[in-house]
Amino acid sequence: MITLNSRIADPGNISPKRGMSLKALPSPSSPVGTTYNQSVNSPTRIERRPANQTLLIDADDTLWENNIYFERAITSFISYLDHRIHTADEVRSHLIRVEHDTIRTHGYGLHSFRRSLAACFEQLSDAPMTDEKHRRIESFAQSIAEQEIELLPNVASTLSELATRHRLILVTKGDHDEQTDKLHRSGLAPHFTAVEVLSEKHHQAYESLVSHHACDSCSTWMIGNSPRSDVNPALSAGLNAIFIPHDFTWVLEHEAVHQPPAGRQLLELASFAELTQHF
């Protein structure tokens, strides 16, 4: 059994919650619904963009709810662990560290989350793991897989309208089968001309995607809730970006939002539906 001291239980910039509001993150300070140009100090309102833009759109917590289900599973896991020494926040913090390490080896997705829960239990519990306990722990992850797809407000109608004027490409990361299954169950697939399920979203991945789909960087926008995976690497790759914060974005996706490079724009919106005002 691992004993958590205060340094481990409060790991620096890592929040004790898997999902936590991004409203506290550093970002350009101005009214929502404005763009940020590298060459100016103050935000400027934008008019609706011309037709035929390429919109790269994230999936989890941008189109549908995702992390809230992980958070519920973690709450059940912590209750089951019922640690006699460590607080719930300390256990959460340790699980975040375990998840970070597991992802390096096994990538994203429920299979990785299952491994993280089991590893966390084995490291913190003073009782040995049994087959029965392992099945119970796996059930927490399985509960996520069994969730119905819950679209965020006005997503379907917004995509339907955007698809009449622009090229939409779904760009998500994680387990390929899991992500494509969620897309199928969501009913949103017909709106997209292509689907990209990446193992990781970094600037090289965006550069490769732009080349593969013959995108014009000047008129290509990455849209999502994650500064770390959607906004910052897209800006780094020379694209425009649209940040739509979600109140329960996974803590491992938290990062200060960068300023756009010269000639590119960053737009922050309060909701997905507002895209039709700009595109």
PDB file of C-alpha atoms in Angstrom:
ATOM      1  CA  MET A   1       0.000   0.000   0.000  1.00  0.00           C
ATOM      2  CA  ILE A   2       1.268   3.465  -0.908  1.00  0.00           C
ATOM      3  CA  THR A   3       1.005   6.147   1.748  1.00  0.00           C
ATOM      4  CA  LEU A   4       0.313   9.567   0.296  1.00  0.00           C
ATOM      5  CA  ASN A   5       2.114  12.503   1.826  1.00  0.00           C
ATOM      6  CA  SER A   6       0.950  16.056   1.210  1.00  0.00           C
ATOM      7  CA  ARG A   7       3.325  16.553  -1.738  1.00  0.00           C
ATOM      8  CA  ILE A   8       1.911  13.577  -3.597  1.00  0.00           C
ATOM      9  CA  ALA A   9      -1.677  14.258  -2.621  1.00  0.00           C
ATOM     10  CA  ASP A  10      -1.516  17.796  -3.990  1.00  0.00           C
ATOM     11  CA  PRO A  11       0.595  17.365  -7.130  1.00  0.00           C
ATOM     12  CA  GLY A  12       1.429  20.892  -8.145  1.00  0.00           C
ATOM     13  CA  ASN A  13      -0.810  22.166 -10.905  1.00  0.00           C
ATOM     14  CA  ILE A  14      -2.898  19.016 -11.011  1.00  0.00           C
ATOM     15  CA  SER A  15      -6.392  19.548  -9.654  1.00  0.00           C
ATOM     16  CA  PRO A  16      -7.860  16.972  -7.261  1.00  0.00           C
ATOM     17  CA  LYS A  17     -10.806  16.671  -9.636  1.00  0.00           C
ATOM     18  CA  ARG A  18     -10.696  14.778 -12.935  1.00  0.00           C
ATOM     19  CA  GLY A  19     -13.134  17.339 -14.263  1.00  0.00           C
ATOM     20  CA  MET A  20     -12.966  20.962 -13.223  1.00  0.00           C
ATOM     21  CA  SER A  21     -14.125  24.228 -14.692  1.00  0.00           C
ATOM     22  CA  LEU A  22     -11.728  25.878 -17.113  1.00  0.00           C
ATOM     23  CA  LYS A  23     -13.039  29.300 -16.191  1.00  0.00           C
ATOM     24  CA  ALA A  24     -10.127  29.760 -13.807  1.00  0.00           C
ATOM     25  CA  LEU A  25      -7.513  29.088 -16.473  1.00  0.00           C
ATOM     26  CA  PRO A  26      -5.454  31.973 -17.819  1.00  0.00           C
ATOM     27  CA  SER A  27      -6.884  33.079 -21.153  1.00  0.00           C
ATOM     28  CA  PRO A  28      -7.238  36.275 -23.141  1.00  0.00           C
ATOM     29  CA  SER A  29      -9.375  38.553 -20.984  1.00  0.00           C
ATOM     30  CA  SER A  30     -12.281  40.021 -22.907  1.00  0.00           C
ATOM     31  CA  PRO A  31     -15.946  39.412 -23.693  1.00  0.00           C
ATOM     32  CA  VAL A  32     -16.887  35.977 -25.001  1.00  0.00           C
ATOM     33  CA  GLY A  33     -17.483  35.928 -28.749  1.00  0.00           C
ATOM     34  CA  THR A  34     -14.433  37.932 -29.789  1.00  0.00           C
ATOM     35  CA  THR A  35     -11.315  37.131 -31.736  1.00  0.00           C
ATOM     36  CA  TYR A  36      -7.724  37.627 -30.728  1.00  0.00           C
ATOM     37  CA  ASN A  37      -5.254  38.713 -33.389  1.00  0.00           C
ATOM     38  CA  GLN A  38      -1.536  38.452 -32.804  1.00  0.00           C
ATOM     39  CA  SER A  39      -0.977  41.943 -34.156  1.00  0.00           C
ATOM     40  CA  VAL A  40      -3.386  43.853 -31.902  1.00  0.00           C
ATOM     41  CA  ASN A  41      -3.722  44.286 -28.168  1.00  0.00           C
ATOM     42  CA  SER A  42      -7.494  44.542 -27.990  1.00  0.00           C
ATOM     43  CA  PRO A  43     -10.133  42.095 -29.270  1.00  0.00           C
ATOM     44  CA  THR A  44     -12.196  42.925 -32.318  1.00  0.00           C
ATOM     45  CA  ARG A  45     -15.651  41.700 -33.226  1.00  0.00           C
ATOM     46  CA  ILE A  46     -15.752  39.511 -36.302  1.00  0.00           C
ATOM     47  CA  GLU A  47     -18.315  39.212 -39.046  1.00  0.00           C
ATOM     48  CA  ARG A  48     -19.517  35.858 -40.294  1.00  0.00           C
ATOM     49  CA  ARG A  49     -16.727  34.133 -42.188  1.00  0.00           C
ATOM     50  CA  PRO A  50     -17.039  33.433 -45.922  1.00  0.00           C
ATOM     51  CA  ALA A  51     -18.337  30.039 -46.983  1.00  0.00           C
ATOM     52  CA  ASN A  52     -16.050  27.066 -47.596  1.00  0.00           C
ATOM     53  CA  GLN A  53     -14.046  27.277 -44.393  1.00  0.00           C
ATOM     54  CA  THR A  54     -12.732  23.980 -43.024  1.00  0.00           C
ATOM     55  CA  LEU A  55     -13.962  23.350 -39.489  1.00  0.00           C
ATOM     56  CA  LEU A  56     -12.107  20.674 -37.535  1.00  0.00           C
ATOM     57  CA  ILE A  57     -14.391  19.723 -34.660  1.00  0.00           C
ATOM     58  CA  ASP A  58     -13.565  17.887 -31.444  1.00  0.00           C
ATOM     59  CA  ALA A  59     -16.028  15.316 -30.075  1.00  0.00           C
ATOM     60  CA  ASP A  60     -15.856  14.576 -26.321  1.00  0.00           C
ATOM     61  CA  ASP A  61     -17.161  17.494 -24.235  1.00  0.00           C
ATOM     62  CA  THR A  62     -17.526  19.569 -27.393  1.00  0.00           C
ATOM     63  CA  LEU A  63     -20.341  17.691 -29.147  1.00  0.00           C
ATOM     64  CA  TRP A  64     -21.467  15.431 -26.317  1.00  0.00           C
ATOM     65  CA  GLU A  65     -20.980  14.921 -22.599  1.00  0.00           C
ATOM     66  CA  ASN A  66     -18.055  12.706 -21.686  1.00  0.00           C
ATOM     67  CA  ASN A  67     -16.032  13.545 -18.614  1.00  0.00           C
ATOM     68  CA  ILE A  68     -19.022  13.778 -16.281  1.00  0.00           C
ATOM     69  CA  TYR A  69     -19.442  10.016 -16.694  1.00  0.00           C
ATOM     70  CA  PHE A  70     -15.818   9.402 -15.753  1.00  0.00           C
ATOM     71  CA  GLU A  71     -16.284  11.646 -12.740  1.00  0.00           C
ATOM     72  CA  ARG A  72     -19.295   9.624 -11.599  1.00  0.00           C
ATOM     73  CA  ALA A  73     -17.347   6.389 -12.053  1.00  0.00           C
ATOM     74  CA  ILE A  74     -14.467   7.798 -10.008  1.00  0.00           C
ATOM     75  CA  THR A  75     -16.837   8.820  -7.232  1.00  0.00           C
ATOM     76  CA  SER A  76     -18.144   5.239  -7.113  1.00  0.00           C
ATOM     77  CA  PHE A  77     -14.591   3.876  -7.157  1.00  0.00           C
ATOM     78  CA  ILE A  78     -13.495   6.086  -4.254  1.00  0.00           C
ATOM     79  CA  SER A  79     -16.549   5.059  -2.265  1.00  0.00           C
ATOM     80  CA  TYR A  80     -15.753   1.397  -2.933  1.00  0.00           C
ATOM     81  CA  LEU A  81     -12.098   1.840  -1.957  1.00  0.00           C
ATOM     82  CA  ASP A  82     -13.291   3.500   1.270  1.00  0.00           C
ATOM     83  CA  HIS A  83      -9.749   4.341   2.319  1.00  0.00           C
ATOM     84  CA  ARG A  84      -9.276   4.520   6.074  1.00  0.00           C
ATOM     85  CA  ILE A  85      -6.514   7.161   5.922  1.00  0.00           C
ATOM     86  CA  HIS A  86      -6.627   9.170   2.722  1.00  0.00           C
ATOM     87  CA  THR A  87      -9.342  11.653   1.830  1.00  0.00           C
ATOM     88  CA  ALA A  88     -11.352  11.455  -1.363  1.00  0.00           C
ATOM     89  CA  ASP A  89      -9.352  14.336  -2.850  1.00  0.00           C
ATOM     90  CA  GLU A  90      -6.079  12.591  -2.030  1.00  0.00           C
ATOM     91  CA  VAL A  91      -7.269   9.432  -3.762  1.00  0.00           C
ATOM     92  CA  ARG A  92      -8.401  11.475  -6.780  1.00  0.00           C
ATOM     93  CA  SER A  93      -5.021  13.160  -7.006  1.00  0.00           C
ATOM     94  CA  HIS A  94      -3.235   9.822  -6.924  1.00  0.00           C
ATOM     95  CA  LEU A  95      -5.566   8.439  -9.594  1.00  0.00           C
ATOM     96  CA  ILE A  96      -4.762  11.414 -11.833  1.00  0.00           C
ATOM     97  CA  ARG A  97      -1.062  10.575 -11.538  1.00  0.00           C
ATOM     98  CA  VAL A  98      -1.779   6.937 -12.334  1.00  0.00           C
ATOM     99  CA  GLU A  99      -3.875   7.926 -15.361  1.00  0.00           C
ATOM    100  CA  HIS A 100      -1.085  10.146 -16.631  1.00  0.00           C
ATOM    101  CA  ASP A 101       1.382   7.258 -16.455  1.00  0.00           C
ATOM    102  CA  THR A 102      -1.044   4.726 -17.940  1.00  0.00           C
ATOM    103  CA  ILE A 103      -1.812   6.934 -20.934  1.00  0.00           C
ATOM    104  CA  ARG A 104       1.870   7.056 -21.843  1.00  0.00           C
ATOM    105  CA  THR A 105       1.846   3.296 -22.339  1.00  0.00           C
ATOM    106  CA  HIS A 106      -1.719   2.411 -23.270  1.00  0.00           C
ATOM    107  CA  GLY A 107      -3.148   5.576 -24.765  1.00  0.00           C
ATOM    108  CA  TYR A 108      -6.616   6.976 -24.155  1.00  0.00           C
ATOM    109  CA  GLY A 109      -9.938   5.210 -23.783  1.00  0.00           C
ATOM    110  CA  LEU A 110     -11.837   2.995 -21.395  1.00  0.00           C
ATOM    111  CA  HIS A 111      -9.269   0.197 -21.556  1.00  0.00           C
ATOM    112  CA  SER A 112      -6.683   2.623 -20.212  1.00  0.00           C
ATOM    113  CA  PHE A 113      -9.084   3.959 -17.578  1.00  0.00           C
ATOM    114  CA  ARG A 114      -9.778   0.408 -16.366  1.00  0.00           C
ATOM    115  CA  ARG A 115      -6.062  -0.182 -15.947  1.00  0.00           C
ATOM    116  CA  SER A 116      -5.713   3.070 -14.017  1.00  0.00           C
ATOM    117  CA  LEU A 117      -8.512   2.210 -11.596  1.00  0.00           C
ATOM    118  CA  ALA A 118      -7.072  -1.245 -10.940  1.00  0.00           C
ATOM    119  CA  ALA A 119      -3.542   0.102 -10.477  1.00  0.00           C
ATOM    120  CA  CYS A 120      -4.742   2.835  -8.140  1.00  0.00           C
ATOM    121  CA  PHE A 121      -6.660   0.304  -6.049  1.00  0.00           C
ATOM    122  CA  GLU A 122      -3.676  -2.019  -5.797  1.00  0.00           C
ATOM    123  CA  GLN A 123      -1.362   0.836  -4.808  1.00  0.00           C
ATOM    124  CA  LEU A 124      -3.616   2.338  -2.152  1.00  0.00           C
ATOM    125  CA  SER A 125      -5.495  -0.607  -0.704  1.00  0.00           C
ATOM    126  CA  ASP A 126      -4.101  -2.542   2.238  1.00  0.00           C
ATOM    127  CA  ALA A 127      -6.062  -5.588   1.083  1.00  0.00           C
ATOM    128  CA  PRO A 128      -5.022  -7.794  -1.846  1.00  0.00           C
ATOM    129  CA  MET A 129      -6.773  -7.587  -5.192  1.00  0.00           C
ATOM    130  CA  THR A 130      -9.176 -10.469  -5.840  1.00  0.00           C
ATOM    131  CA  ASP A 131     -11.110 -11.514  -8.928  1.00  0.00           C
ATOM    132  CA  GLU A 132     -14.300 -10.248  -7.333  1.00  0.00           C
ATOM    133  CA  LYS A 133     -12.753  -6.861  -6.557  1.00  0.00           C
ATOM    134  CA  HIS A 134     -11.321  -6.641 -10.053  1.00  0.00           C
ATOM    135  CA  ARG A 135     -14.752  -7.299 -11.581  1.00  0.00           C
ATOM    136  CA  ARG A 136     -16.290  -4.650  -9.345  1.00  0.00           C
ATOM    137  CA  ILE A 137     -13.652  -2.097 -10.329  1.00  0.00           C
ATOM    138  CA  GLU A 138     -14.129  -2.898 -14.016  1.00  0.00           C
ATOM    139  CA  SER A 139     -17.862  -2.325 -13.578  1.00  0.00           C
ATOM    140  CA  PHE A 140     -17.187   1.336 -12.838  1.00  0.00           C
ATOM    141  CA  ALA A 141     -15.552   1.759 -16.238  1.00  0.00           C
ATOM    142  CA  GLN A 142     -18.243  -0.343 -17.899  1.00  0.00           C
ATOM    143  CA  SER A 143     -20.892   2.044 -16.597  1.00  0.00           C
ATOM    144  CA  ILE A 144     -19.330   4.720 -18.819  1.00  0.00           C
ATOM    145  CA  ALA A 145     -19.533   2.525 -21.904  1.00  0.00           C
ATOM    146  CA  GLU A 146     -23.224   1.904 -21.256  1.00  0.00           C
ATOM    147  CA  GLN A 147     -24.152   5.584 -21.134  1.00  0.00           C
ATOM    148  CA  GLU A 148     -26.435   6.954 -23.810  1.00  0.00           C
ATOM    149  CA  ILE A 149     -24.904   9.706 -25.915  1.00  0.00           C
ATOM    150  CA  GLU A 150     -26.021  13.051 -24.483  1.00  0.00           C
ATOM    151  CA  LEU A 151     -25.514  15.800 -27.035  1.00  0.00           C
ATOM    152  CA  LEU A 152     -24.665  19.232 -25.743  1.00  0.00           C
ATOM    153  CA  PRO A 153     -27.307  21.934 -26.367  1.00  0.00           C
ATOM    154  CA  ASN A 154     -28.138  22.705 -30.013  1.00  0.00           C
ATOM    155  CA  VAL A 155     -25.237  20.658 -31.367  1.00  0.00           C
ATOM    156  CA  ALA A 156     -27.260  18.741 -33.966  1.00  0.00           C
ATOM    157  CA  SER A 157     -28.987  21.805 -35.415  1.00  0.00           C
ATOM    158  CA  THR A 158     -25.762  23.807 -35.401  1.00  0.00           C
ATOM    159  CA  LEU A 159     -23.849  21.118 -37.298  1.00  0.00           C
ATOM    160  CA  SER A 160     -26.699  20.784 -39.764  1.00  0.00           C
ATOM    161  CA  GLU A 161     -26.536  24.495 -40.566  1.00  0.00           C
ATOM    162  CA  LEU A 162     -22.736  24.702 -40.651  1.00  0.00           C
ATOM    163  CA  ALA A 163     -22.524  21.741 -43.034  1.00  0.00           C
ATOM    164  CA  THR A 164     -24.472  23.704 -45.652  1.00  0.00           C
ATOM    165  CA  ARG A 165     -21.704  26.322 -45.854  1.00  0.00           C
ATOM    166  CA  HIS A 166     -18.470  24.671 -44.735  1.00  0.00           C
ATOM    167  CA  ARG A 167     -16.463  21.454 -44.750  1.00  0.00           C
ATOM    168  CA  LEU A 168     -16.719  19.710 -41.380  1.00  0.00           C
ATOM    169  CA  ILE A 169     -14.120  17.162 -40.245  1.00  0.00           C
ATOM    170  CA  LEU A 170     -14.404  15.397 -36.903  1.00  0.00           C
ATOM    171  CA  VAL A 171     -11.030  15.375 -35.151  1.00  0.00           C
ATOM    172  CA  THR A 172     -10.957  13.449 -31.901  1.00  0.00           C
ATOM    173  CA  LYS A 173      -8.491  11.311 -29.995  1.00  0.00           C
ATOM    174  CA  GLY A 174      -8.693   8.040 -28.121  1.00  0.00           C
ATOM    175  CA  ASP A 175      -9.590   4.472 -28.934  1.00  0.00           C
ATOM    176  CA  HIS A 176     -10.701   4.263 -32.565  1.00  0.00           C
ATOM    177  CA  ASP A 177     -13.546   1.796 -32.013  1.00  0.00           C
ATOM    178  CA  GLU A 178     -14.877   3.661 -28.982  1.00  0.00           C
ATOM    179  CA  GLN A 179     -14.863   7.026 -30.711  1.00  0.00           C
ATOM    180  CA  THR A 180     -16.417   5.831 -33.963  1.00  0.00           C
ATOM    181  CA  ASP A 181     -19.082   3.948 -32.005  1.00  0.00           C
ATOM    182  CA  LYS A 182     -19.996   7.113 -30.108  1.00  0.00           C
ATOM    183  CA  LEU A 183     -20.180   9.043 -33.363  1.00  0.00           C
ATOM    184  CA  HIS A 184     -22.475   6.401 -34.862  1.00  0.00           C
ATOM    185  CA  ARG A 185     -24.755   6.414 -31.812  1.00  0.00           C
ATOM    186  CA  SER A 186     -24.835  10.207 -31.745  1.00  0.00           C
ATOM    187  CA  GLY A 187     -26.480  10.419 -35.152  1.00  0.00           C
ATOM    188  CA  LEU A 188     -24.078  13.193 -36.165  1.00  0.00           C
ATOM    189  CA  ALA A 189     -21.938  11.269 -38.663  1.00  0.00           C
ATOM    190  CA  PRO A 190     -23.748  12.508 -41.822  1.00  0.00           C
ATOM    191  CA  HIS A 191     -22.631  16.075 -41.105  1.00  0.00           C
ATOM    192  CA  PHE A 192     -18.918  15.238 -41.462  1.00  0.00           C
ATOM    193  CA  THR A 193     -16.987  14.734 -44.671  1.00  0.00           C
ATOM    194  CA  ALA A 194     -14.226  12.867 -42.810  1.00  0.00           C
ATOM    195  CA  VAL A 195     -13.414  11.472 -39.367  1.00  0.00           C
ATOM    196  CA  GLU A 196      -9.957  11.474 -37.789  1.00  0.00           C
ATOM    197  CA  VAL A 197      -9.330   9.541 -34.558  1.00  0.00           C
ATOM    198  CA  LEU A 198      -5.836  10.473 -33.414  1.00  0.00           C
ATOM    199  CA  SER A 199      -3.688   8.769 -30.801  1.00  0.00           C
ATOM    200  CA  GLU A 200      -2.619  12.226 -29.599  1.00  0.00           C
ATOM    201  CA  LYS A 201      -3.391  15.792 -30.599  1.00  0.00           C
ATOM    202  CA  HIS A 202      -0.112  17.663 -30.987  1.00  0.00           C
ATOM    203  CA  HIS A 203       0.987  20.178 -33.581  1.00  0.00           C
ATOM    204  CA  GLN A 204       2.604  17.504 -35.766  1.00  0.00           C
ATOM    205  CA  ALA A 205      -0.711  15.656 -35.915  1.00  0.00           C
ATOM    206  CA  TYR A 206      -2.473  18.815 -37.039  1.00  0.00           C
ATOM    207  CA  GLU A 207       0.177  19.511 -39.664  1.00  0.00           C
ATOM    208  CA  SER A 208      -0.259  15.988 -41.013  1.00  0.00           C
ATOM    209  CA  LEU A 209      -4.034  16.327 -40.998  1.00  0.00           C
ATOM    210  CA  VAL A 210      -3.894  19.626 -42.891  1.00  0.00           C
ATOM    211  CA  SER A 211      -1.656  18.057 -45.522  1.00  0.00           C
ATOM    212  CA  HIS A 212      -3.783  14.922 -45.845  1.00  0.00           C
ATOM    213  CA  HIS A 213      -7.027  16.830 -46.335  1.00  0.00           C
ATOM    214  CA  ALA A 214      -5.469  19.623 -48.431  1.00  0.00           C
ATOM    215  CA  CYS A 215      -6.628  22.291 -46.005  1.00  0.00           C
ATOM    216  CA  ASP A 216      -5.861  25.967 -46.433  1.00  0.00           C
ATOM    217  CA  SER A 217      -4.405  26.910 -43.051  1.00  0.00           C
ATOM    218  CA  CYS A 218      -5.748  30.461 -43.307  1.00  0.00           C
ATOM    219  CA  SER A 219      -9.338  29.233 -43.527  1.00  0.00           C
ATOM    220  CA  THR A 220      -9.064  26.194 -41.247  1.00  0.00           C
ATOM    221  CA  TRP A 221     -10.308  26.303 -37.652  1.00  0.00           C
ATOM    222  CA  MET A 222      -9.940  23.789 -34.837  1.00  0.00           C
ATOM    223  CA  ILE A 223     -12.941  23.851 -32.513  1.00  0.00           C
ATOM    224  CA  GLY A 224     -12.933  22.296 -29.052  1.00  0.00           C
ATOM    225  CA  ASN A 225     -12.999  22.541 -25.275  1.00  0.00           C
ATOM    226  CA  SER A 226      -9.403  21.545 -24.554  1.00  0.00           C
ATOM    227  CA  PRO A 227      -6.603  24.119 -24.524  1.00  0.00           C
ATOM    228  CA  ARG A 228      -4.012  21.337 -24.430  1.00  0.00           C
ATOM    229  CA  SER A 229      -5.378  19.213 -27.282  1.00  0.00           C
ATOM    230  CA  ASP A 230      -7.574  21.456 -29.410  1.00  0.00           C
ATOM    231  CA  VAL A 231      -6.569  25.099 -29.135  1.00  0.00           C
ATOM    232  CA  ASN A 232      -2.849  25.392 -28.455  1.00  0.00           C
ATOM    233  CA  PRO A 233      -1.468  22.695 -30.789  1.00  0.00           C
ATOM    234  CA  ALA A 234      -3.712  23.899 -33.614  1.00  0.00           C
ATOM    235  CA  LEU A 235      -2.424  27.448 -33.196  1.00  0.00           C
ATOM    236  CA  SER A 236       1.118  26.067 -33.064  1.00  0.00           C
ATOM    237  CA  ALA A 237       0.479  24.284 -36.372  1.00  0.00           C
ATOM    238  CA  GLY A 238      -0.550  27.553 -37.995  1.00  0.00           C
ATOM    239  CA  LEU A 239      -4.321  27.101 -37.824  1.00  0.00           C
ATOM    240  CA  ASN A 240      -7.029  29.271 -36.358  1.00  0.00           C
ATOM    241  CA  ALA A 241      -8.787  28.000 -33.245  1.00  0.00           C
ATOM    242  CA  ILE A 242     -12.086  28.292 -31.414  1.00  0.00           C
ATOM    243  CA  PHE A 243     -12.176  27.646 -27.682  1.00  0.00           C
ATOM    244  CA  ILE A 244     -15.539  26.570 -26.238  1.00  0.00           C
ATOM    245  CA  PRO A 245     -14.961  25.919 -22.518  1.00  0.00           C
ATOM    246  CA  HIS A 246     -16.788  23.075 -20.792  1.00  0.00           C
ATOM    247  CA  ASP A 247     -17.382  23.243 -17.054  1.00  0.00           C
ATOM    248  CA  PHE A 248     -16.017  19.728 -16.529  1.00  0.00           C
ATOM    249  CA  THR A 249     -13.083  19.434 -18.894  1.00  0.00           C
ATOM    250  CA  TRP A 250     -10.680  16.686 -17.818  1.00  0.00           C
ATOM    251  CA  VAL A 251      -7.872  18.098 -15.683  1.00  0.00           C
ATOM    252  CA  LEU A 252      -5.211  16.526 -17.911  1.00  0.00           C
ATOM    253  CA  GLU A 253      -6.518  18.739 -20.723  1.00  0.00           C
ATOM    254  CA  HIS A 254      -6.036  21.951 -18.729  1.00  0.00           C
ATOM    255  CA  GLU A 255      -3.460  24.425 -19.982  1.00  0.00           C
ATOM    256  CA  ALA A 256      -3.182  28.189 -20.301  1.00  0.00           C
ATOM    257  CA  VAL A 257      -4.652  29.289 -23.624  1.00  0.00           C
ATOM    258  CA  HIS A 258      -1.959  30.662 -25.927  1.00  0.00           C
ATOM    259  CA  GLN A 259      -2.152  33.788 -28.035  1.00  0.00           C
ATOM    260  CA  PRO A 260      -2.512  33.102 -31.776  1.00  0.00           C
ATOM    261  CA  PRO A 261       0.528  33.545 -34.031  1.00  0.00           C
ATOM    262  CA  ALA A 262       0.761  36.290 -36.627  1.00  0.00           C
ATOM    263  CA  GLY A 263      -2.003  36.081 -39.189  1.00  0.00           C
ATOM    264  CA  ARG A 264      -4.140  33.641 -37.204  1.00  0.00           C
ATOM    265  CA  GLN A 265      -7.129  34.109 -34.932  1.00  0.00           C
ATOM    266  CA  LEU A 266      -8.453  32.661 -31.694  1.00  0.00           C
ATOM    267  CA  LEU A 267     -12.150  32.923 -30.963  1.00  0.00           C
ATOM    268  CA  GLU A 268     -13.701  32.086 -27.586  1.00  0.00           C
ATOM    269  CA  LEU A 269     -17.407  31.244 -27.493  1.00  0.00           C
ATOM    270  CA  ALA A 270     -19.776  30.444 -24.657  1.00  0.00           C
ATOM    271  CA  SER A 271     -21.612  27.705 -26.546  1.00  0.00           C
ATOM    272  CA  PHE A 272     -21.401  25.528 -29.645  1.00  0.00           C
ATOM    273  CA  ALA A 273     -24.540  27.139 -31.072  1.00  0.00           C
ATOM    274  CA  GLU A 274     -22.757  30.501 -31.332  1.00  0.00           C
ATOM    275  CA  LEU A 275     -20.669  29.111 -34.182  1.00  0.00           C
ATOM    276  CA  THR A 276     -23.460  29.940 -36.623  1.00  0.00           C
ATOM    277  CA  GLN A 277     -23.083  33.631 -35.771  1.00  0.00           C
ATOM    278  CA  HIS A 278     -19.476  33.552 -36.992  1.00  0.00           C
ATOM    279  CA  PHE A 279     -19.592  30.898 -39.711  1.00  0.00           C
TER     280      PHE A 279
END
